[in-house]
mmCIF file of C-alpha atoms in Angstrom:
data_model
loop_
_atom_site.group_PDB
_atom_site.id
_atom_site.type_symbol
_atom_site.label_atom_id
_atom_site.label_comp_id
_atom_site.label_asym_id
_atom_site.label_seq_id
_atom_site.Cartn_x
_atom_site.Cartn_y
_atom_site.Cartn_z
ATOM 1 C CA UNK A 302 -103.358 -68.561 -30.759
ATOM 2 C CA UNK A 303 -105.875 -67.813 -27.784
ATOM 3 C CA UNK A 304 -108.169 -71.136 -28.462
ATOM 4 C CA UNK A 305 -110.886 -68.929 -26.331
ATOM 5 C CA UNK A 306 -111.147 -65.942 -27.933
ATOM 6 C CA UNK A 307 -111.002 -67.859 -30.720
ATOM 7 C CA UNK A 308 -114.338 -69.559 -29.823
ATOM 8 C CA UNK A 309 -115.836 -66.258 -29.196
ATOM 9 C CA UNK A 310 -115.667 -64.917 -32.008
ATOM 10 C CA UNK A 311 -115.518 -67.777 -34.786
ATOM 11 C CA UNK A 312 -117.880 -70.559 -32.486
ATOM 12 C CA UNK A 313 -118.252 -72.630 -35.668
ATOM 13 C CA UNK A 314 -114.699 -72.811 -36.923
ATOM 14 C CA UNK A 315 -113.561 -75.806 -35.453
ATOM 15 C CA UNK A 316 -116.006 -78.749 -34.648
ATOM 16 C CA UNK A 317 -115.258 -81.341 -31.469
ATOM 17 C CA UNK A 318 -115.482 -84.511 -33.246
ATOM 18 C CA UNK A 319 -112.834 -86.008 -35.318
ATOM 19 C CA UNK A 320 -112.772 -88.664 -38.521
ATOM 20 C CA UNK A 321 -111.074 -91.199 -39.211
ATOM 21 C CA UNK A 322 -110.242 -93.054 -42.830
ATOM 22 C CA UNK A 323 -109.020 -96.268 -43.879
ATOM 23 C CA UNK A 324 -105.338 -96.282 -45.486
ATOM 24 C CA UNK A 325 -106.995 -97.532 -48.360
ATOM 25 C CA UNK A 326 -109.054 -94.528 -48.762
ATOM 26 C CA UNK A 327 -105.961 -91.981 -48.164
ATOM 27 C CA UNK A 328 -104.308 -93.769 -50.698
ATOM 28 C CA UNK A 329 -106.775 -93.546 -53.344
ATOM 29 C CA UNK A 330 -107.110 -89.788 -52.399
ATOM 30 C CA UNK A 331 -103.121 -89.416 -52.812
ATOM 31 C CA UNK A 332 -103.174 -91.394 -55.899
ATOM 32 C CA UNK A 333 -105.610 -89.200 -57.655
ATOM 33 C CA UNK A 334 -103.944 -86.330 -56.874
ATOM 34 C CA UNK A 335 -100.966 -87.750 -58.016
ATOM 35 C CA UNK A 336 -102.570 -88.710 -61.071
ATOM 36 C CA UNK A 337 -104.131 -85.103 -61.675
ATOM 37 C CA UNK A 338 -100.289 -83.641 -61.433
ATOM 38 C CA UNK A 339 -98.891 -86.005 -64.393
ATOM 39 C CA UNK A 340 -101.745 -84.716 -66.084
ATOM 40 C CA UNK A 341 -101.329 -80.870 -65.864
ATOM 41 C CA UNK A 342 -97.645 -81.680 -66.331
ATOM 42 C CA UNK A 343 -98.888 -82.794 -69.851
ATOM 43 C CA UNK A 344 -98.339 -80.251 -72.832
ATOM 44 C CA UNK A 345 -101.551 -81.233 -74.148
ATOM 45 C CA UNK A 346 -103.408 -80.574 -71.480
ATOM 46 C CA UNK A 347 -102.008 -77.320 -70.641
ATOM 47 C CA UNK A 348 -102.594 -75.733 -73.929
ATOM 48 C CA UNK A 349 -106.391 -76.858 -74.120
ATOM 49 C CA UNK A 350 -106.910 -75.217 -70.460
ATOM 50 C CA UNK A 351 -105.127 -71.906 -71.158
ATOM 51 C CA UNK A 352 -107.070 -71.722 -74.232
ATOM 52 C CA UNK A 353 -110.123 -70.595 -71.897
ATOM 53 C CA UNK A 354 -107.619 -69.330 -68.857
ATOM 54 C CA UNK A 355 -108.047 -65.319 -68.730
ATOM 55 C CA UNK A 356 -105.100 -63.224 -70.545
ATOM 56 C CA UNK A 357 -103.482 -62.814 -66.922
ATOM 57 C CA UNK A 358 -102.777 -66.101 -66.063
ATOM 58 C CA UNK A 359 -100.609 -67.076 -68.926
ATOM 59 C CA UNK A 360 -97.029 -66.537 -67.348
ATOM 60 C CA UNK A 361 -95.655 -69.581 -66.546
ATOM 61 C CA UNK A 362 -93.223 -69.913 -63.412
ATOM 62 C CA UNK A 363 -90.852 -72.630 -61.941
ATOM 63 C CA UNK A 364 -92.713 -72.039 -58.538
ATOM 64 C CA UNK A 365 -95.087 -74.802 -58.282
ATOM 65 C CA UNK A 366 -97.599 -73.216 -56.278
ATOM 66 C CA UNK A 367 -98.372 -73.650 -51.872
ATOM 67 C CA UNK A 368 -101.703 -74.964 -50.338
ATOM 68 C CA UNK A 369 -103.677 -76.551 -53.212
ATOM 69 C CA UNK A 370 -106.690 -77.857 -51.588
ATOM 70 C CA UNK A 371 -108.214 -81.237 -53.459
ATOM 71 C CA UNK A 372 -111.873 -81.525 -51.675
ATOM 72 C CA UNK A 373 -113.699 -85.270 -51.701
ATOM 73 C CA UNK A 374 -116.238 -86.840 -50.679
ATOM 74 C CA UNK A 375 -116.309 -90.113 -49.232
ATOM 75 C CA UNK A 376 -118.807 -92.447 -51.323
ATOM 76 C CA UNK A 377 -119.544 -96.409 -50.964
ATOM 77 C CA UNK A 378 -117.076 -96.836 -54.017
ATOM 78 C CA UNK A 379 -113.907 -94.668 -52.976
ATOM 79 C CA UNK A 380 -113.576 -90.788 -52.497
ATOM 80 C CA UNK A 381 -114.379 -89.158 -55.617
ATOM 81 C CA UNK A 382 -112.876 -85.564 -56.075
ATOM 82 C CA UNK A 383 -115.764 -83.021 -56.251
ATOM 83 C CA UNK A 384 -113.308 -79.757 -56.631
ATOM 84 C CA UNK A 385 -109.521 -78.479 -56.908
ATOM 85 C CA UNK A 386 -108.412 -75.066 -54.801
ATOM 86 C CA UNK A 387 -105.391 -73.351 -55.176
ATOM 87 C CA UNK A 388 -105.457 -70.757 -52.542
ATOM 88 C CA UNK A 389 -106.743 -73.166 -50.018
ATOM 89 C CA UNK A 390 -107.149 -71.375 -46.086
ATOM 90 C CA UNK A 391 -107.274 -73.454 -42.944
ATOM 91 C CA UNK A 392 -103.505 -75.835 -43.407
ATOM 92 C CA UNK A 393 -102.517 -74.036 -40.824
ATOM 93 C CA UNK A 394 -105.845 -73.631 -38.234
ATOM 94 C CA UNK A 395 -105.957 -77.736 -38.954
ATOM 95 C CA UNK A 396 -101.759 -77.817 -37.355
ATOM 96 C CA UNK A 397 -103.386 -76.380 -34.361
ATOM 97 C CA UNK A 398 -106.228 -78.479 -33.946
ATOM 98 C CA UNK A 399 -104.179 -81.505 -34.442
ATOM 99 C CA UNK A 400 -101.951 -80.204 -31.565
ATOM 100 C CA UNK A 401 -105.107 -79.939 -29.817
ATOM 101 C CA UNK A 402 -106.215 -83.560 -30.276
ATOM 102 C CA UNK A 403 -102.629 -84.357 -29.056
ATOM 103 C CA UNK A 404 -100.965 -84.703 -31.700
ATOM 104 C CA UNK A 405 -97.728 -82.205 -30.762
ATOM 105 C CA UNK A 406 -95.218 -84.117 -32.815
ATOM 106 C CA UNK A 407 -97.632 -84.418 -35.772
ATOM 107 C CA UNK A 408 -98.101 -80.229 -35.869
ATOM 108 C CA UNK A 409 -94.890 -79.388 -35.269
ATOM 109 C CA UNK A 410 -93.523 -81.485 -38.447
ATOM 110 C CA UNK A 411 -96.171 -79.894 -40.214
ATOM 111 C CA UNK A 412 -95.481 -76.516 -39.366
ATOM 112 C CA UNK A 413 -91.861 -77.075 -40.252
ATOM 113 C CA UNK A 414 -93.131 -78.516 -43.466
ATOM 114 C CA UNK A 415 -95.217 -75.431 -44.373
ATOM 115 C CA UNK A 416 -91.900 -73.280 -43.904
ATOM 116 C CA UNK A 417 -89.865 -75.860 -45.845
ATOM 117 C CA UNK A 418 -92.089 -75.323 -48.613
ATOM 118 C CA UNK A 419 -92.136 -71.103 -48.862
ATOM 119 C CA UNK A 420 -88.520 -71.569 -48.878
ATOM 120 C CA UNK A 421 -88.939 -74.169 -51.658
ATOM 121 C CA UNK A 422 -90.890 -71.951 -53.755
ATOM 122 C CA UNK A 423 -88.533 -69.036 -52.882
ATOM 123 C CA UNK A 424 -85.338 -71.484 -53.867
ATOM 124 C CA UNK A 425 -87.140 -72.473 -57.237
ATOM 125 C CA UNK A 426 -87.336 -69.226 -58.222
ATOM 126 C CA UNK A 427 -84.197 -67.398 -56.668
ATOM 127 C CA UNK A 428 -81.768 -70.010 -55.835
ATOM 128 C CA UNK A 429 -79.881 -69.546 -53.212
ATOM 129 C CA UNK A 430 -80.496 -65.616 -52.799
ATOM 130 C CA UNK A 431 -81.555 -65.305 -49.051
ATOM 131 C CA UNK A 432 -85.468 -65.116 -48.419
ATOM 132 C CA UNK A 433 -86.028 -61.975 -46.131
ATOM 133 C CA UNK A 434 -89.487 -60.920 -46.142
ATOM 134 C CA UNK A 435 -93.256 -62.187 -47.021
ATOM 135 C CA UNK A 436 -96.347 -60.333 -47.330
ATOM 136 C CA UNK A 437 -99.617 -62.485 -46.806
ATOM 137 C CA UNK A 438 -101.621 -60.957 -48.814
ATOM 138 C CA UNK A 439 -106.029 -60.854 -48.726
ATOM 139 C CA UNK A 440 -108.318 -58.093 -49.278
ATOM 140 C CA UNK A 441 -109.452 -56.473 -46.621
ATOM 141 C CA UNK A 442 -107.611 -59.335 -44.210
ATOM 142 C CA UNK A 443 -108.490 -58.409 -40.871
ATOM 143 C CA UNK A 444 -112.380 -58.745 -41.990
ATOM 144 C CA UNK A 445 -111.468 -62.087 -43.544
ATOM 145 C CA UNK A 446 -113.895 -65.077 -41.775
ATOM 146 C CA UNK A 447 -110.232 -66.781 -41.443
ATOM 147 C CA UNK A 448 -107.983 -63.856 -40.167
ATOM 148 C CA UNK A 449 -106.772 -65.545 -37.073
ATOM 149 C CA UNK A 450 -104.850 -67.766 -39.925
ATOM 150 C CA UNK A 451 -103.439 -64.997 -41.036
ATOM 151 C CA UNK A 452 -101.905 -63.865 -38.214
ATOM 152 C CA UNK A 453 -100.495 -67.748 -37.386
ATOM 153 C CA UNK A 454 -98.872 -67.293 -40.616
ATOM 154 C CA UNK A 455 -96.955 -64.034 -40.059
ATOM 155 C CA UNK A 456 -95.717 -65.280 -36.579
ATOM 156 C CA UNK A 457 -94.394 -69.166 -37.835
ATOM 157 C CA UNK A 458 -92.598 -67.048 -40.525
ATOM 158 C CA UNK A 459 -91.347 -64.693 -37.845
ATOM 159 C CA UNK A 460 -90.059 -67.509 -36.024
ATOM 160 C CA UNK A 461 -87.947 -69.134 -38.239
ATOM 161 C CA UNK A 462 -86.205 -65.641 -39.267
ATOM 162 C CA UNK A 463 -88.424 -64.336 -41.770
ATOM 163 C CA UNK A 464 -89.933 -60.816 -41.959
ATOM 164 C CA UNK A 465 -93.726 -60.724 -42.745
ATOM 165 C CA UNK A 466 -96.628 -58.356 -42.567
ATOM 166 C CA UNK A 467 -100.130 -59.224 -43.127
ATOM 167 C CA UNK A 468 -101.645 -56.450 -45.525
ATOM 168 C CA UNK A 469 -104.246 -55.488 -48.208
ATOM 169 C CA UNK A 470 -102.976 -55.291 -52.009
ATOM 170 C CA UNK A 471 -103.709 -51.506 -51.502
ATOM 171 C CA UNK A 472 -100.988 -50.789 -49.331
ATOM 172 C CA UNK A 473 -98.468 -52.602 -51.516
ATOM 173 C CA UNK A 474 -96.830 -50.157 -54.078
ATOM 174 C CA UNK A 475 -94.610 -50.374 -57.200
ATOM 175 C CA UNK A 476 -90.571 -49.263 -57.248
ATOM 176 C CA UNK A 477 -89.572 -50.076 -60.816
ATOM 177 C CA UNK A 478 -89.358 -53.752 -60.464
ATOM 178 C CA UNK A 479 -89.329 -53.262 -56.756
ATOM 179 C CA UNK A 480 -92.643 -54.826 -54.581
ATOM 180 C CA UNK A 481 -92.982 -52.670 -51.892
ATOM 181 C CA UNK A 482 -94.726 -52.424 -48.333
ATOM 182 C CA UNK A 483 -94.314 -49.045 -45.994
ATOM 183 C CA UNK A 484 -91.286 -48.980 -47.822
ATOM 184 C CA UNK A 485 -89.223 -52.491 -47.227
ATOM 185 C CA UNK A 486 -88.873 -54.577 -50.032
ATOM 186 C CA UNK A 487 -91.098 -57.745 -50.607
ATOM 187 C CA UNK A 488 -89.599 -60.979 -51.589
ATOM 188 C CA UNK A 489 -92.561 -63.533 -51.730
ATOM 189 C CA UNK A 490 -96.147 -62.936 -51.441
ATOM 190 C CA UNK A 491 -98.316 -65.509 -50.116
ATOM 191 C CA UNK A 492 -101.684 -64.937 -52.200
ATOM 192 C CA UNK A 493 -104.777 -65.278 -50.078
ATOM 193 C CA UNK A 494 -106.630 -63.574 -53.065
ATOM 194 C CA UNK A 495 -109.620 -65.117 -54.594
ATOM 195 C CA UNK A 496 -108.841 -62.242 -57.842
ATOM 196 C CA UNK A 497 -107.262 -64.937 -59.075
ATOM 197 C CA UNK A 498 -105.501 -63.879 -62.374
ATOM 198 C CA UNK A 499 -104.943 -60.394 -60.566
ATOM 199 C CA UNK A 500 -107.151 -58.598 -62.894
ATOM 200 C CA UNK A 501 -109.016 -56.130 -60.211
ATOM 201 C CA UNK A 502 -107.578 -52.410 -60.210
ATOM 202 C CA UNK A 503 -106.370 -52.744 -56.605
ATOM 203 C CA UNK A 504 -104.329 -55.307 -57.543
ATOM 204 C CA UNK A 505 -102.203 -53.435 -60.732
ATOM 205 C CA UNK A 506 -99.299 -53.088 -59.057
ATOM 206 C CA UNK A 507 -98.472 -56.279 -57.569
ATOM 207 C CA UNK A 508 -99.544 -58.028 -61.026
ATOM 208 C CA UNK A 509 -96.981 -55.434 -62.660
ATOM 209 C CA UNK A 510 -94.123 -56.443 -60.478
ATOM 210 C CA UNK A 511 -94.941 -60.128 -60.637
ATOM 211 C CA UNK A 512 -95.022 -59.959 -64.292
ATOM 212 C CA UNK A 513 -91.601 -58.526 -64.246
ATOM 213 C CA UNK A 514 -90.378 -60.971 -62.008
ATOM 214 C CA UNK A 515 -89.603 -58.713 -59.526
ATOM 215 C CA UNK A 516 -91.437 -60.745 -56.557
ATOM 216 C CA UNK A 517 -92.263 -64.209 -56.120
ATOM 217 C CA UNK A 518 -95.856 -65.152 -55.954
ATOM 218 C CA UNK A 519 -97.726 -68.134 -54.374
ATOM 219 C CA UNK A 520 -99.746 -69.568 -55.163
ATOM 220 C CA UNK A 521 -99.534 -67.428 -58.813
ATOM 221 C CA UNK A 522 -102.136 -66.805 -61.375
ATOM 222 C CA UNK A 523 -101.683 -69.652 -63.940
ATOM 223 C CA UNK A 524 -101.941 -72.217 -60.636
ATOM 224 C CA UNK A 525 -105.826 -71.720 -60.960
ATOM 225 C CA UNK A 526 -106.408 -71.959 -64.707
ATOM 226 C CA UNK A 527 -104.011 -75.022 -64.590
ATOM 227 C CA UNK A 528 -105.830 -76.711 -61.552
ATOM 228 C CA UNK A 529 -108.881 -75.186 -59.885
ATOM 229 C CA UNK A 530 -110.855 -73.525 -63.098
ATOM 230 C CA UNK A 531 -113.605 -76.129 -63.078
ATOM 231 C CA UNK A 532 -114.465 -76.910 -66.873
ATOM 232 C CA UNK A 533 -110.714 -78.754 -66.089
ATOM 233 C CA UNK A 534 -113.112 -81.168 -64.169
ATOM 234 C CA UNK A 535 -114.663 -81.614 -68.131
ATOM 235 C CA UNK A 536 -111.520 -82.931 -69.414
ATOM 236 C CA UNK A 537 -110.567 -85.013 -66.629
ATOM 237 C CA UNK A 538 -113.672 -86.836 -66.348
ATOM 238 C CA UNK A 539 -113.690 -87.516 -70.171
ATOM 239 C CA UNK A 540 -112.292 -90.736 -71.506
ATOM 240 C CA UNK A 541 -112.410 -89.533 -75.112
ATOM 241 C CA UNK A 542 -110.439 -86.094 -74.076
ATOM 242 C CA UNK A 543 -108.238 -88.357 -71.773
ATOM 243 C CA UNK A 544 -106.923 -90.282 -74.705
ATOM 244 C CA UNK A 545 -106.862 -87.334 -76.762
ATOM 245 C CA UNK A 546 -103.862 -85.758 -74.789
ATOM 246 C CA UNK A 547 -102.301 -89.455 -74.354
ATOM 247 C CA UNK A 548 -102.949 -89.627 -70.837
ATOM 248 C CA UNK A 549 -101.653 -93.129 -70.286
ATOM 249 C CA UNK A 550 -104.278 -95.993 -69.721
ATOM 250 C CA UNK A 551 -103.804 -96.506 -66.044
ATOM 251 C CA UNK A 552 -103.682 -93.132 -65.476
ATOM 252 C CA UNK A 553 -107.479 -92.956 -66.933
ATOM 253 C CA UNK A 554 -108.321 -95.370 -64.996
ATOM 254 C CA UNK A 555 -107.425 -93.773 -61.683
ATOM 255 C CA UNK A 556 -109.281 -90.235 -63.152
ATOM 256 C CA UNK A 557 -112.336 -91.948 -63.838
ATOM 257 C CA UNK A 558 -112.663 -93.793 -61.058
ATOM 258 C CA UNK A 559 -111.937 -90.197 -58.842
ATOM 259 C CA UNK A 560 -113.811 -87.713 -60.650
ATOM 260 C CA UNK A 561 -117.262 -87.511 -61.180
ATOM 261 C CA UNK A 562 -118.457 -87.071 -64.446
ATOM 262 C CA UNK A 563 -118.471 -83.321 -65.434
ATOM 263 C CA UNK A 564 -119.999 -81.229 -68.431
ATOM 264 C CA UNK A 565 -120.573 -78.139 -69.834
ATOM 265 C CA UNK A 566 -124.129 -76.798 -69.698
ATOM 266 C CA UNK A 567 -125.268 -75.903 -73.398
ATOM 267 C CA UNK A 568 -128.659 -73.728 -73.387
ATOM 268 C CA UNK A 569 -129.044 -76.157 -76.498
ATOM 269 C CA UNK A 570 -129.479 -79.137 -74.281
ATOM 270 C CA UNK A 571 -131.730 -77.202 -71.706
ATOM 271 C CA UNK A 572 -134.825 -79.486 -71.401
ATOM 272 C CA UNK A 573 -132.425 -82.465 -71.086
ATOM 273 C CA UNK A 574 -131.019 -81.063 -67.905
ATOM 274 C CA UNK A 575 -133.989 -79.964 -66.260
ATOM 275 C CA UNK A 576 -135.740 -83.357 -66.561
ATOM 276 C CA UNK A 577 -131.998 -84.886 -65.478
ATOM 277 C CA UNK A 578 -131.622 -82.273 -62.415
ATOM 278 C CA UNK A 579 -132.255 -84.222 -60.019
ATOM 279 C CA UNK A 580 -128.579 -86.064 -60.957
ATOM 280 C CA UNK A 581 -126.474 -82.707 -61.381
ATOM 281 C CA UNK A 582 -124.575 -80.247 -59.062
ATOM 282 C CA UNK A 583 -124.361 -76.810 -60.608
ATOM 283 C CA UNK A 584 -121.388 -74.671 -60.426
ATOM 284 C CA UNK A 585 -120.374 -71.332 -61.998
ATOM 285 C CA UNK A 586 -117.263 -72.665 -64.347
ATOM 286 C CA UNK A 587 -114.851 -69.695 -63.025
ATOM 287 C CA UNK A 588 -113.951 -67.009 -60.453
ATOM 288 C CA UNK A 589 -115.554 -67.385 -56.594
ATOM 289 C CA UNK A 590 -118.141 -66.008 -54.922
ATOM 290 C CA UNK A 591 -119.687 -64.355 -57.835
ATOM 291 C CA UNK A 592 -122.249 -66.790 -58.906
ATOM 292 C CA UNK A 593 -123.466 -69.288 -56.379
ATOM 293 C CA UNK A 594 -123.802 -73.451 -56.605
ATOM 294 C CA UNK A 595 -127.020 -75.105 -56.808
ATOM 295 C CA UNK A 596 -127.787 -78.775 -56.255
ATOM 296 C CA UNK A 597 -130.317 -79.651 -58.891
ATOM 297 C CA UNK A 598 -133.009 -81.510 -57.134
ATOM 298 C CA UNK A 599 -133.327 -77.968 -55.059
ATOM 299 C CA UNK A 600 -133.280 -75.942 -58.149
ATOM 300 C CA UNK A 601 -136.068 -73.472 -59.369
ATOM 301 C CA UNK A 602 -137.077 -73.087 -62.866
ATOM 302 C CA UNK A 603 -136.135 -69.429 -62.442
ATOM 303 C CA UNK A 604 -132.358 -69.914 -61.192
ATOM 304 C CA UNK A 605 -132.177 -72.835 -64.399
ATOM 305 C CA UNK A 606 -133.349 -70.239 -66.893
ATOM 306 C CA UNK A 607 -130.097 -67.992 -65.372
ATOM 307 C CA UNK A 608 -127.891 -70.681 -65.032
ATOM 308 C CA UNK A 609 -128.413 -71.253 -68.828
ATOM 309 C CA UNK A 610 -126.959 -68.043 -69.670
ATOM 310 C CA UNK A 611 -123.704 -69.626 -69.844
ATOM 311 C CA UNK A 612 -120.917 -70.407 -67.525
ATOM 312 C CA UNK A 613 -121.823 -72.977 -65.813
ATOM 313 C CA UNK A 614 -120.597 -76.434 -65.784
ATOM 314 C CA UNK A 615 -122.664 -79.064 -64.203
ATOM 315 C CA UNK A 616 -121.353 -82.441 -62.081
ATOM 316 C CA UNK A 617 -122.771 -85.645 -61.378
ATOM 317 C CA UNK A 618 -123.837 -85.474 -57.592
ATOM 318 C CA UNK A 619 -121.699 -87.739 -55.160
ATOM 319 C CA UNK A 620 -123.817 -86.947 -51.682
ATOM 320 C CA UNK A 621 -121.672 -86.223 -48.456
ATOM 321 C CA UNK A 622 -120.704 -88.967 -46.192
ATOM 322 C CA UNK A 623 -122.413 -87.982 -42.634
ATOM 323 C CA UNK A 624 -121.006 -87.871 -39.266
ATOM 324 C CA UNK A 625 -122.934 -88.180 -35.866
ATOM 325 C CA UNK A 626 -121.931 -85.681 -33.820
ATOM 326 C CA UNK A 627 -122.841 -84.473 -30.194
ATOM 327 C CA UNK A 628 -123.728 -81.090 -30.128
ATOM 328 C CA UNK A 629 -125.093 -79.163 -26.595
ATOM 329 C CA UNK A 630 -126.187 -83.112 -25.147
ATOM 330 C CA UNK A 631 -128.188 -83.944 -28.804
ATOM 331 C CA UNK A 632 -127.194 -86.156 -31.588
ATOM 332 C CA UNK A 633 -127.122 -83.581 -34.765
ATOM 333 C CA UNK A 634 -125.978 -85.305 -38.186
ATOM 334 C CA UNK A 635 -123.572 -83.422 -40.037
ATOM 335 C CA UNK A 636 -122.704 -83.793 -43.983
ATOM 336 C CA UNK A 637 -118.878 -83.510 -44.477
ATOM 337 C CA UNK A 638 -116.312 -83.587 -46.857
ATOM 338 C CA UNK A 639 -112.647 -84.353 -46.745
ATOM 339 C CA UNK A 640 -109.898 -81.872 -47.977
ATOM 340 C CA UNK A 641 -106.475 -82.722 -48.981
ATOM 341 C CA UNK A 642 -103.666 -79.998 -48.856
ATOM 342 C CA UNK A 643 -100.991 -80.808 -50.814
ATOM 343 C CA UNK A 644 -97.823 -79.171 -52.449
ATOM 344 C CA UNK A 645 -96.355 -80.465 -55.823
ATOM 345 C CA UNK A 646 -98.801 -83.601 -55.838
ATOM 346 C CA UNK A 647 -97.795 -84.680 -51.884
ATOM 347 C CA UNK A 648 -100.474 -84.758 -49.460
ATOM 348 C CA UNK A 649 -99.473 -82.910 -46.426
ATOM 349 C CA UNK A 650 -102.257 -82.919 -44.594
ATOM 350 C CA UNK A 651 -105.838 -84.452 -44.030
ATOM 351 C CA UNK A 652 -108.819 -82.053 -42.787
ATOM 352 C CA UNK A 653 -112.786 -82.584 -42.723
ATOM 353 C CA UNK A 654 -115.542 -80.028 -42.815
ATOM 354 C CA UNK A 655 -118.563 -80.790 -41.001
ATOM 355 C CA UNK A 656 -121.587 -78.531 -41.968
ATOM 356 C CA UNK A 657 -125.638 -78.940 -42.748
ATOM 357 C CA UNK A 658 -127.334 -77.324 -46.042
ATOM 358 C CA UNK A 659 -126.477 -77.542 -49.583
ATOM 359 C CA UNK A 660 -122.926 -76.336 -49.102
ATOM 360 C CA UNK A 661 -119.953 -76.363 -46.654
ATOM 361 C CA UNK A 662 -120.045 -73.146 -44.259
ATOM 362 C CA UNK A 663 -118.611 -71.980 -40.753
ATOM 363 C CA UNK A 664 -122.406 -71.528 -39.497
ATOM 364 C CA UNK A 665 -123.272 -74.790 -38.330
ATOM 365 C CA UNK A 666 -123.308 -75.484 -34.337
ATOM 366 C CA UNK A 667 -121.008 -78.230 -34.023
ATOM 367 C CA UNK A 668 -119.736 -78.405 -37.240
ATOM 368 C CA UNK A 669 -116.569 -76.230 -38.631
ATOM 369 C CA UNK A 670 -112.977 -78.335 -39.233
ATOM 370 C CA UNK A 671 -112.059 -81.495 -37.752
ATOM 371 C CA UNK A 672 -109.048 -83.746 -37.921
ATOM 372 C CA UNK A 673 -108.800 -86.949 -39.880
ATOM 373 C CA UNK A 674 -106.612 -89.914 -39.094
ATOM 374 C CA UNK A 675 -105.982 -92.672 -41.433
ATOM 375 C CA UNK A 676 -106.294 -96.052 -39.896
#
């Protein structure tokens, strides 16, 4: 990757300063998640979320699904997990920053890692039939705010003997049960797509072949209604819909301590959240990028009156944790918050996001990704 051109054109991607966290708070982080993936293990859960999952993301697969990004932030009482991604970007633009901050051994065993685990997800769902090529897959990818990602992934896969083109769903096409790309076959798609039950028209022939298991997908459609759809935040913060499912005891415990308290928002109960506002975060309950998020105490009675349309969900605000950070000889405080990648419930790797305003973004001067080390 050239680290200058890569300043040039993305100058708020990657931020100088660096975090660190005590073991005790990776732990709880790692614990939650573990805690969240006995849960969606759980029958009972499962059938309560697909009840509201969209028709396409009812096929169950052995694969378990590759860069699920659990995002925190750090409050005076432990992290507390303020949303679940399944198609989360940056894993790999994080390897590179760790290398460099130094840490050469550190990337490299990550990098290795992040193959290990393509070839897991190939192996769960094609034994020991050889993996030849993967498509990373995004709309539109090389106008994509992380591209340069893209392109990181397609070489590491190249390296360790793997075929793989970066393309658009459009120039995928359908052979029988065949997945297709200017003609060679595609074994495994990596799914950069934020059409996340592959409903969009674009996207009909790669849903047709995946639902005739004719390619491996990951991560696949049923990954975010099981994980990342956030009325899941309802049931997890809910002791009464905890016990319901028989989520053991000490499991609740972990939940509740993690999660802040989420709830549907019921036009019936209106007046009680506008007085309350103040204590909410505001999120559209599906999809991304369609509806935005609004922090309550910033909220206008116009955008309320539309948010009580219907589906929303709203959260009980955990503020950022700040960070001091030098930026062109001035002291500029940045909010951040912490995101976890992890694959079947492990935590792989550790990466903040610096930012200022309402909501993380890649505009702030001095802000973008930084590293975290546990201490």
């Amino acid at each position: 990757m050239d680290g200058n051109a890569l300043q040039l054109s993305h100058p708020s991607l990657f931020s100088a300063a660096e975090l660190t966290v005590s073991s005790g708070q990776a732990e709880a982080m790692a614990g939650l998640i573990a805690a969240i993936e006995s849960v969606v293990a759980m029958p009972a859960y499962r059938q309560r979320v697909l009840g509201w999952a969209p028709l396409g993301a009812r096929k169950d697969v052995a694969a378990r699904g590759v860069f699920y990004g659990y995002d925190f932030h750090l409050a005076v009482d432990g992290p507390k997990l303020i949303e679940i991604n399944t198609n989360a970007g940056g894993a790999l633009l994080n390897v590179c920053l760790l290398a460099a901050h130094g840490r050469h051994d550190d990337a490299q065993c990550l990098r290795q890692a992040f193959v290990a685990m393509f070839r897991e997800e190939w192996r769960l769902m094609r034994g020991e039939l050889p993996l030849k090529r993967i498509a990373i897959i995004d709309e539109n990818p090389a106008g994509q705010y992380l591209a340069p990602e893209f392109e990181l992934f397609r070489q590491l896969f190249e390296a360790h003997g793997i075929a793989a083109v970066v393309a658009d769903p459009a120039e995928l096409q359908r052979d029988g049960d065949r997945l297709l790309h200017r003609g060679a076959v595609v074994d495994l798609v990596y799914n950069r797509l934020t059409d996340f039950s592959l409903d969009a028209a674009v996207n009909a022939d790669l849903k047709a072949v995946f639902e005739a298991d004719g390619v491996v997908v990951t991560p696949y459609p049923q990954a975010h209604a099981l994980y990342a759809d956030k009325r899941n935040l309802m049931l997890l913060s809910d002791p009464a819909a905890l016990s319901d499912m028989g989520v053991p005891e000490a499991t609740q415990r972990l939940l509740l301590a993690g999660i802040p308290r989420t709830v549907a928002v019921d036009p019936g109960e209106g007046e009680a959240f506008w007085a309350g506002r103040k204590n909410w975060f505001f999120k559209p309950a599906a999809g991304f990028g369609s509806r935005a998020t609004y922090r309550g105490d910033k909220l206008t009675k116009r955008v309320f009156e539309e948010i009580l349309q219907g589906g929303y969900i709203a959260q009980e605000i955990v503020p950022p944790s700040e960070l001091t950070v030098a930026v062109a000889d001035a002291a500029q405080v940045m909010k951040l918050d912490l995101r976890c990648y992890a694959y079947a419930g492990q935590v792989q790797l550790m990466a903040a996001r610096l930012y200022q305003g309402q909501t993380t973004n890649f505009r702030t001067p001095g802000g973008g990704f930084a590293p975290v080390f546990a201490v």
